Coordinates of C-alpha atoms and ligand atoms in Angstrom, one line a residue:
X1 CA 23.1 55.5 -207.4
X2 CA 26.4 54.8 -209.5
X3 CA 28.2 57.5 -210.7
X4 CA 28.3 55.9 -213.9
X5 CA 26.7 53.2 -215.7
X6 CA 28.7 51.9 -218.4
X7 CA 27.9 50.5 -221.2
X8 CA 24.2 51.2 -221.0
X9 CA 22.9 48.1 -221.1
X10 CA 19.7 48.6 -223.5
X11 CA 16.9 45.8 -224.3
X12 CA 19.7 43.4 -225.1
X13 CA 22.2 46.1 -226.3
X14 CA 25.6 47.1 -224.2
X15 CA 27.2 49.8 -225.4
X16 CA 28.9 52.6 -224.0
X17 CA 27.3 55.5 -225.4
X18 CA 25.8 59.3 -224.4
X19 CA 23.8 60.9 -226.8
X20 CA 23.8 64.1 -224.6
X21 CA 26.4 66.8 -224.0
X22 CA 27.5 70.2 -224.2
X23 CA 31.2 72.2 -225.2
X24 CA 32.0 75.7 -225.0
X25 CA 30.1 76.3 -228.4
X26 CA 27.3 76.9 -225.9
X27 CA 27.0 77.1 -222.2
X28 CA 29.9 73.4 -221.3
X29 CA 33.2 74.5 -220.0
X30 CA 35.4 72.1 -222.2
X31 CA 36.3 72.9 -225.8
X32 CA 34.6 70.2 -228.1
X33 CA 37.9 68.5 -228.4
X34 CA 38.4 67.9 -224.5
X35 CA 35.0 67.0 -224.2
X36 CA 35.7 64.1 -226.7
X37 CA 39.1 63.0 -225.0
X38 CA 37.4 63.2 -221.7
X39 CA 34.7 60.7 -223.2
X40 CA 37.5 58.6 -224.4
X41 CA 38.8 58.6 -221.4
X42 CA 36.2 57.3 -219.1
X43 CA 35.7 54.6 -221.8
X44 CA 32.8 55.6 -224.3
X45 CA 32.6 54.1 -228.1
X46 CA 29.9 56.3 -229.1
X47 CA 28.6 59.9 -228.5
X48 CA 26.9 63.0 -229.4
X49 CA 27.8 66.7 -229.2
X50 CA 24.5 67.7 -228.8
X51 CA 25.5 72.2 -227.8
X52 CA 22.7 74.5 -227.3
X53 CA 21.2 76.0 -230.9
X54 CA 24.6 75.2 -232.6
X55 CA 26.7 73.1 -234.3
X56 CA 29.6 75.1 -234.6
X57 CA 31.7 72.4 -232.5
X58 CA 31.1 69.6 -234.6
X59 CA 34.0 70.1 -236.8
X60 CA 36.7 70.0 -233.8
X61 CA 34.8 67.7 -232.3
X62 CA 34.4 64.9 -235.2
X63 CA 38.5 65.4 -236.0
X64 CA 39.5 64.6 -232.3
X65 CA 36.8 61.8 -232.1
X66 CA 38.6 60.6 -235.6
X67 CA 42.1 61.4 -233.8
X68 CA 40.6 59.2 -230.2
X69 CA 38.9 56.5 -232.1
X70 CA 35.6 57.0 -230.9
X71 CA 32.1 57.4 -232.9
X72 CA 30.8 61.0 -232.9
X73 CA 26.8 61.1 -234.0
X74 CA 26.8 65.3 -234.7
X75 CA 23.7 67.3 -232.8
X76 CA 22.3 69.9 -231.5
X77 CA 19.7 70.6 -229.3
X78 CA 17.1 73.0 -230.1
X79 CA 15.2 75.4 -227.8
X80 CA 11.8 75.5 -229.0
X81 CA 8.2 76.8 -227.2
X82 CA 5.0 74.4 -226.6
X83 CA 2.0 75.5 -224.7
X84 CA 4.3 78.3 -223.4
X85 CA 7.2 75.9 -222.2
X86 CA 10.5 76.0 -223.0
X87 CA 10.6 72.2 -224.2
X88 CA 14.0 71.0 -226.0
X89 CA 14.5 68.9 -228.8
X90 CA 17.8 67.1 -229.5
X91 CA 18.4 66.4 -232.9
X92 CA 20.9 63.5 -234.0
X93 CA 22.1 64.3 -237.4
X94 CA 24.4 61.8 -239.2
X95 CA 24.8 63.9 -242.2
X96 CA 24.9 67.3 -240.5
X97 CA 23.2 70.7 -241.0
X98 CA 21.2 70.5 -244.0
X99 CA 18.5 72.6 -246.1
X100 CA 16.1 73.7 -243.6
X101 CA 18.2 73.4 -240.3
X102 CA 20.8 75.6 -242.1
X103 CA 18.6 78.6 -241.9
X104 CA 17.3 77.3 -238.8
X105 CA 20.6 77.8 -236.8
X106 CA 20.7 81.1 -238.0
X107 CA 17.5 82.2 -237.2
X108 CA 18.1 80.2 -233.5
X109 CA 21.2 82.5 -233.1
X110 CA 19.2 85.5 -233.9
X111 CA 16.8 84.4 -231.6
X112 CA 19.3 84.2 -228.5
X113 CA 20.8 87.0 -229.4
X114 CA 17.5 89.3 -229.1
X115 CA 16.5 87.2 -226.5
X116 CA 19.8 88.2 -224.5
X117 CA 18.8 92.0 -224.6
X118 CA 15.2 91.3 -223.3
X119 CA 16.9 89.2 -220.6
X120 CA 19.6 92.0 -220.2
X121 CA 17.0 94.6 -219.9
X122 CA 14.8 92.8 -217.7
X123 CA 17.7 91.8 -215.0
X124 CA 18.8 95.6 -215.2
X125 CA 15.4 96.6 -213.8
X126 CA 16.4 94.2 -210.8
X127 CA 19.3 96.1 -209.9
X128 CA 22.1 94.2 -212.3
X129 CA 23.5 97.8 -214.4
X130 CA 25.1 96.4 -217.9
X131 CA 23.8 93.1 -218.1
X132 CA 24.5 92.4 -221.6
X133 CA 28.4 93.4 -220.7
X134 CA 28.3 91.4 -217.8
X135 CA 27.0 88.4 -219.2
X136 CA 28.7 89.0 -222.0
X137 CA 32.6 88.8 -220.0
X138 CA 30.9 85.6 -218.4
X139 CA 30.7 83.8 -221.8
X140 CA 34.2 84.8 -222.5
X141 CA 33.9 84.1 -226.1
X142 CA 31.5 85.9 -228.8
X143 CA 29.2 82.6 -228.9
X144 CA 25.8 83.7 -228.6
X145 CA 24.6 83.9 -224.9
X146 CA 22.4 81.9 -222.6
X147 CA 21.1 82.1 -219.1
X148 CA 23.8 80.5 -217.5
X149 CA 25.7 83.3 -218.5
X150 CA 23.3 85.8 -216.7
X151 CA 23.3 83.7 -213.8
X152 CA 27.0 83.6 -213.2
X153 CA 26.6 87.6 -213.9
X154 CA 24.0 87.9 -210.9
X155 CA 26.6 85.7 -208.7
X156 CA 29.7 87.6 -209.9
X157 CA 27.8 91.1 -208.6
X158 CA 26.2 89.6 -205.5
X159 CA 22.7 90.0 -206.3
X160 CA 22.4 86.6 -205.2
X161 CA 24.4 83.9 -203.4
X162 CA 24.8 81.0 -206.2
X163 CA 23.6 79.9 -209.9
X164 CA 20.9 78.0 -208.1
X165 CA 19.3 81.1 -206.5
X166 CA 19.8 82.7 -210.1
X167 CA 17.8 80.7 -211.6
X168 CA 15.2 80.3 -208.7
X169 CA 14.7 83.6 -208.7
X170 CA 15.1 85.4 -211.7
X171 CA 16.3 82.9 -214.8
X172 CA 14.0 79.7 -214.0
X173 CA 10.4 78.4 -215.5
X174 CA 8.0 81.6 -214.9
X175 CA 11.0 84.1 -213.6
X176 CA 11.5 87.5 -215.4
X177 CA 14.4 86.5 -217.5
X178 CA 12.7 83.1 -219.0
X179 CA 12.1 84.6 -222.1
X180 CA 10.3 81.7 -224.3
X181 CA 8.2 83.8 -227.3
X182 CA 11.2 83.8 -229.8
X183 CA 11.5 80.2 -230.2
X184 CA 10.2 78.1 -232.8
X185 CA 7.4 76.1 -231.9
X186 CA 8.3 72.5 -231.2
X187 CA 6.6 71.3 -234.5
X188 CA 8.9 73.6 -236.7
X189 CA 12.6 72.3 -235.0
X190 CA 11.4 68.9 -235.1
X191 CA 10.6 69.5 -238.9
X192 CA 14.3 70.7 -239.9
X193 CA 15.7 67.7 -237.6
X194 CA 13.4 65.6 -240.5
X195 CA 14.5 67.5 -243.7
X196 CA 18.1 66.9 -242.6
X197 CA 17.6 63.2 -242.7
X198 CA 18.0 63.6 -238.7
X199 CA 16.2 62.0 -235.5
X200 CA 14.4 64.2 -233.5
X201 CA 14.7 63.8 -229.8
X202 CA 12.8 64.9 -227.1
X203 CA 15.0 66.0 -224.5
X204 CA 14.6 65.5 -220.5
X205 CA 10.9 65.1 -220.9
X206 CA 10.6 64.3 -217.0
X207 CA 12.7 67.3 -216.5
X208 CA 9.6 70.1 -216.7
X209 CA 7.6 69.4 -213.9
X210 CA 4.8 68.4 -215.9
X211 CA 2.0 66.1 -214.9
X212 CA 2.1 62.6 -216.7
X213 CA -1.0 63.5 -218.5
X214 CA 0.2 66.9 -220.2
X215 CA 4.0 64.7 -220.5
X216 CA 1.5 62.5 -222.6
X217 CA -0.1 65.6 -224.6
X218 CA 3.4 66.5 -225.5
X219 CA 4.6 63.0 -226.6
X220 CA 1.5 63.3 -228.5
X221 CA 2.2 66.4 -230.5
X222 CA 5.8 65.4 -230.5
X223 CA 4.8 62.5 -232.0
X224 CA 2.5 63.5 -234.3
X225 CA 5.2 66.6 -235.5
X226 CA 7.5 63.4 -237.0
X227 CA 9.3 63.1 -233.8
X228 CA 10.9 59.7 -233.1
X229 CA 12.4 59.3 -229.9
X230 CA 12.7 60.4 -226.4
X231 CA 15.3 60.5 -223.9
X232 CA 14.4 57.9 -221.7
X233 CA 17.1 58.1 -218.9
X234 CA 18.4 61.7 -219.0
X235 CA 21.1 61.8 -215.9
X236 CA 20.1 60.2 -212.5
X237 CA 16.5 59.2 -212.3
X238 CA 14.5 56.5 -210.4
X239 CA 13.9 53.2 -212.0
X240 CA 10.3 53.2 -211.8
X241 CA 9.7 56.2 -213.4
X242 CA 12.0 55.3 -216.2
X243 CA 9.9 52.4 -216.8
X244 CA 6.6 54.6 -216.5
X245 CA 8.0 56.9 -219.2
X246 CA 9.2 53.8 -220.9
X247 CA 5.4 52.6 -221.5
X248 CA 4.3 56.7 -222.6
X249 CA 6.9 56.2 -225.0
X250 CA 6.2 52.3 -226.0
X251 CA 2.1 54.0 -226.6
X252 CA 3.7 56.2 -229.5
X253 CA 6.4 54.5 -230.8
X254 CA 8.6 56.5 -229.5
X255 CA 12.7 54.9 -229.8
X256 CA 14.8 55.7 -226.6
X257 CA 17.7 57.7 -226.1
X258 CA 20.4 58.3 -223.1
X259 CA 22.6 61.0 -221.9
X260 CA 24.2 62.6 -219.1
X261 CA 23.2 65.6 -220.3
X262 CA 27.3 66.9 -219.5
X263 CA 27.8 70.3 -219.5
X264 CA 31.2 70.8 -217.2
X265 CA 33.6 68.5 -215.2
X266 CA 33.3 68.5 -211.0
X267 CA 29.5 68.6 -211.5
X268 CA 27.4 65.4 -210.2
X269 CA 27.3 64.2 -214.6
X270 CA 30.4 63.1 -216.0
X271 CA 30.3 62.1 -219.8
X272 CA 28.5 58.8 -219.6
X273 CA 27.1 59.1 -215.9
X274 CA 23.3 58.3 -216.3
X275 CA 21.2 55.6 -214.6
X276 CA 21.0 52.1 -216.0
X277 CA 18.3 51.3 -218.3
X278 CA 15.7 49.1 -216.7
X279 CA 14.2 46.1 -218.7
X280 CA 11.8 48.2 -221.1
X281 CA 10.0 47.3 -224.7
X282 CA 11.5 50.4 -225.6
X283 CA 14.2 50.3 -228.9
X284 CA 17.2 52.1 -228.2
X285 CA 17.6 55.4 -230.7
X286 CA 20.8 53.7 -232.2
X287 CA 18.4 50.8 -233.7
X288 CA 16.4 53.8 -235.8
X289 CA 17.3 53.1 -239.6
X290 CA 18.7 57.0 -240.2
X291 CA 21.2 56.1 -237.5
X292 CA 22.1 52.3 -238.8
X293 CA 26.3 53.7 -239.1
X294 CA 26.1 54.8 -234.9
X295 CA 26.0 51.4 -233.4
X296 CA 28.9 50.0 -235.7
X297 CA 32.0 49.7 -233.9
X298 CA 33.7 52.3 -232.7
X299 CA 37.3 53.3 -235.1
X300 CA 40.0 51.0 -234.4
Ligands
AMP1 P1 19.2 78.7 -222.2 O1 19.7 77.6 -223.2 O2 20.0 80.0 -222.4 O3 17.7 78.9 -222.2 O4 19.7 78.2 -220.8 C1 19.2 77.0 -220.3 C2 20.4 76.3 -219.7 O5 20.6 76.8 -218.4 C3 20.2 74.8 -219.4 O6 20.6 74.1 -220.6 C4 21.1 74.5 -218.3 O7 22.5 74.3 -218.7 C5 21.1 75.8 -217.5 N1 20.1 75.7 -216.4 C6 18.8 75.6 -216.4 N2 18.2 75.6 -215.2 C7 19.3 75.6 -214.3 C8 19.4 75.6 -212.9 N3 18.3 75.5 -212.1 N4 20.6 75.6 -212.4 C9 21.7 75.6 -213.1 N5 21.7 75.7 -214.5 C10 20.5 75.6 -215.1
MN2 MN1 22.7 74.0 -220.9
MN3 MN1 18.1 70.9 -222.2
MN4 MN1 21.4 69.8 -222.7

C-alpha cells in the first residue's frame, strides 16, 4: 500500500486533506505547531487537529497554520461509552468550543483525570508501585493523562516488553486498566458537537472489532443522536471494506471523512498517509454545509 495518498481523491474531489491528528495537547509527540509545519511540509491544504478530549492546541495550532498557509478545521475527539465500548467521536468545529462543549471539555478532563487514578490503582495491584507518578513523568507535561502514558510506564519498569504488550495485556478493550464508565454516552458528545454548530464524526468505526451488524446498530444510534459523518478511510485499510462501510454509511446518510489518524513521526502514519478513496456514493465531510469555508482554497 502507498505510504501516502495525496490529495485524497473523493467522489470527484482532490484535495489534500486529513481530518485526523493528534499534538502533545494529548497523547502526539509534536507540539501543535510542528504538527502543522510537518503537514505543510508533506504538501497538505487542509487539516484538522483533532487531540484527545481537548482543544487546548488549537490556538498554536491555527496561528502556525495562518503563519504556513494551510487551512486548519479546529477538533477534538471525544471519548465517549456505547453498549460498554469505548467508541470515539471526532468533532469538526469551524467556530470552536461553544456553549455546551465548553463545559463538556471540562467535565472530559475531569473525567481522565479520575479515570487516571482508577487506572493507576488498578496497574499498582499488578505489580507497577506509583503509577500515577510514573505515568505522570511519561506525559512530561501537566496535560491530563491517557493510556499511552501508562503503557510507556509498564515498558519504562519492565513489566512488559513493548507498548503493544501494554495494551494487550493490561490497557486494551476488556483489560484491567480500560476504564470506560466515566465517559459520556455517545448520544451526549455528539450533542455538544451539534450545539457548537459542529460535525460530529464517528471515528475509526472498523477499528472496534465489531461485527458489521452491531457496526450497523452503532451507525444507527449515531445516526439517530444527530451524527453526520463517519470516517470512511481511517489509516491503511482494504478497498473492499472501505466500499462495504461506504454502503453502511450511504443507508444513513452518513458524509465521509479521512485521516491518518497521526499521533507521532517514525510510526507507519505520517500526516496525510491513509488509503485512497475507492469510487463510493458517499459525500465527502468537506461538502456538509457547517463546513462550506474547509474546502475553499487553502491561504495564499
Ligand atoms: P485513551 O485516550 O487514554 O483512552 O487512550 C487511547 C489511545 O491509546 C489511543 O488514542 C491510541 O493513541 C492509544 N492506543 C490504543 N490502543 C493501542 C495499542 N494497541 N497500541 C498502541 N497504542 C494504542
Ligand atoms: Mn491517541
Ligand atoms: Mn481514536
Ligand atoms: Mn485519534
Amino acid at each position: 500500500m502507498p505510504m501516502s495518498a495525496l490529495p485524497v481523491h473523493f467522489e470527484g474531489q482532490a484535495l489534500a486533506i486529513d481530518l485526523h491528528m493528534h499534538s502533545t495537547a494529548s497523547d502526539g509527540a509534536l507540539p501543535p505547531a510542528e504538527v502543522v509545519a510537518l503537514c505543510r511540509a508533506r504538501g497538505l491544504t487542509h487539516m484538522a487537529l483533532t487531540d484527545h478530549d481537548t482543544m487546548a492546541g488549537i490556538a498554536e495550532a491555527q496561528a502556525a497554520a495562518r503563519r504556513e498557509g494551510i487551512r486548519l478545521l479546529p477538533g477534538t475527539e471525544l471519548s465517549t461509552q456505547w453498549r460498554g465500548i469505548n467508541i470515539h467521536v471526532v468533532g469538526l468545529l469551524p467556530q470552536g468550543p461553544r456553549g455546551a462543549l465548553i463545559d463538556g471539555l471540562a467535565s472530559q478532563a475531569e473525567a481522565r483525570d479520575r479515570r487516571a487514578c482508577h487506572i493507576a490503582a488498578r496497574l499498582e495491584k499488578i505489580g507497577l508501585a506509583d503509577a500515577l507518578a510514573k505515568a505522570r513523568e511519561q506525559a512530561g507535561s501537566s496535560r491530563p493523562l491517557g493510556r499511552p502514558d501508562f503503557a510507556r510506564a509498564l515498558v519504562a519498569a519492565g513489566v512488559v516488553p513493548d507498548i503493544a504488550s501494554a495494551f494487550k495485556t493490561y490497557l486494551g478493550n476488556g483489560k484491567p486498566g480500560d476504564i470506560k464508565a466515566l465517559w459520556p454516552y455517545l448520544a451526549t458528545a455528539v450533542a455538544w458537537i451539534l450545539e457548537a454548530g459542529g460535525v460530529a464524526v464517528l471515528a475509526h468505526p472498523l477499528r472496534h472489532g465489531l461485527t458489521r451488524r452491531k457496526r450497523g446498530l452503532l451507525l444507527d444510534d449515531f445516526a439517530a443522536a444527530g451524527g453526520q459523518a463517519a470516517e470512511l478511510v481511517s489509516g491503511f485499510q482494504n478497498a473492499d471494506v472501505t466500499r462495504d462501510l461506504a454502503r453502511q454509511l450511504q443507508a444513513r446518510g452518513l458524509y465521509g471523512s479521512v485521516g491518518s489518524d497521526f499521533h507521532f513521526p517514525g510510526g507507519h502514519l505520517a500526516p496525510g498517509s491513509m488509503s485512497p478513496v475507492p469510487r463510493t456514493a458517499t459525500p465527502p465531510v468537506w461538502t456538509h454545509p457547517r463546513l462550506a469555508e474547509v474546502a475553499a482554497p487553502a491561504l495564499a
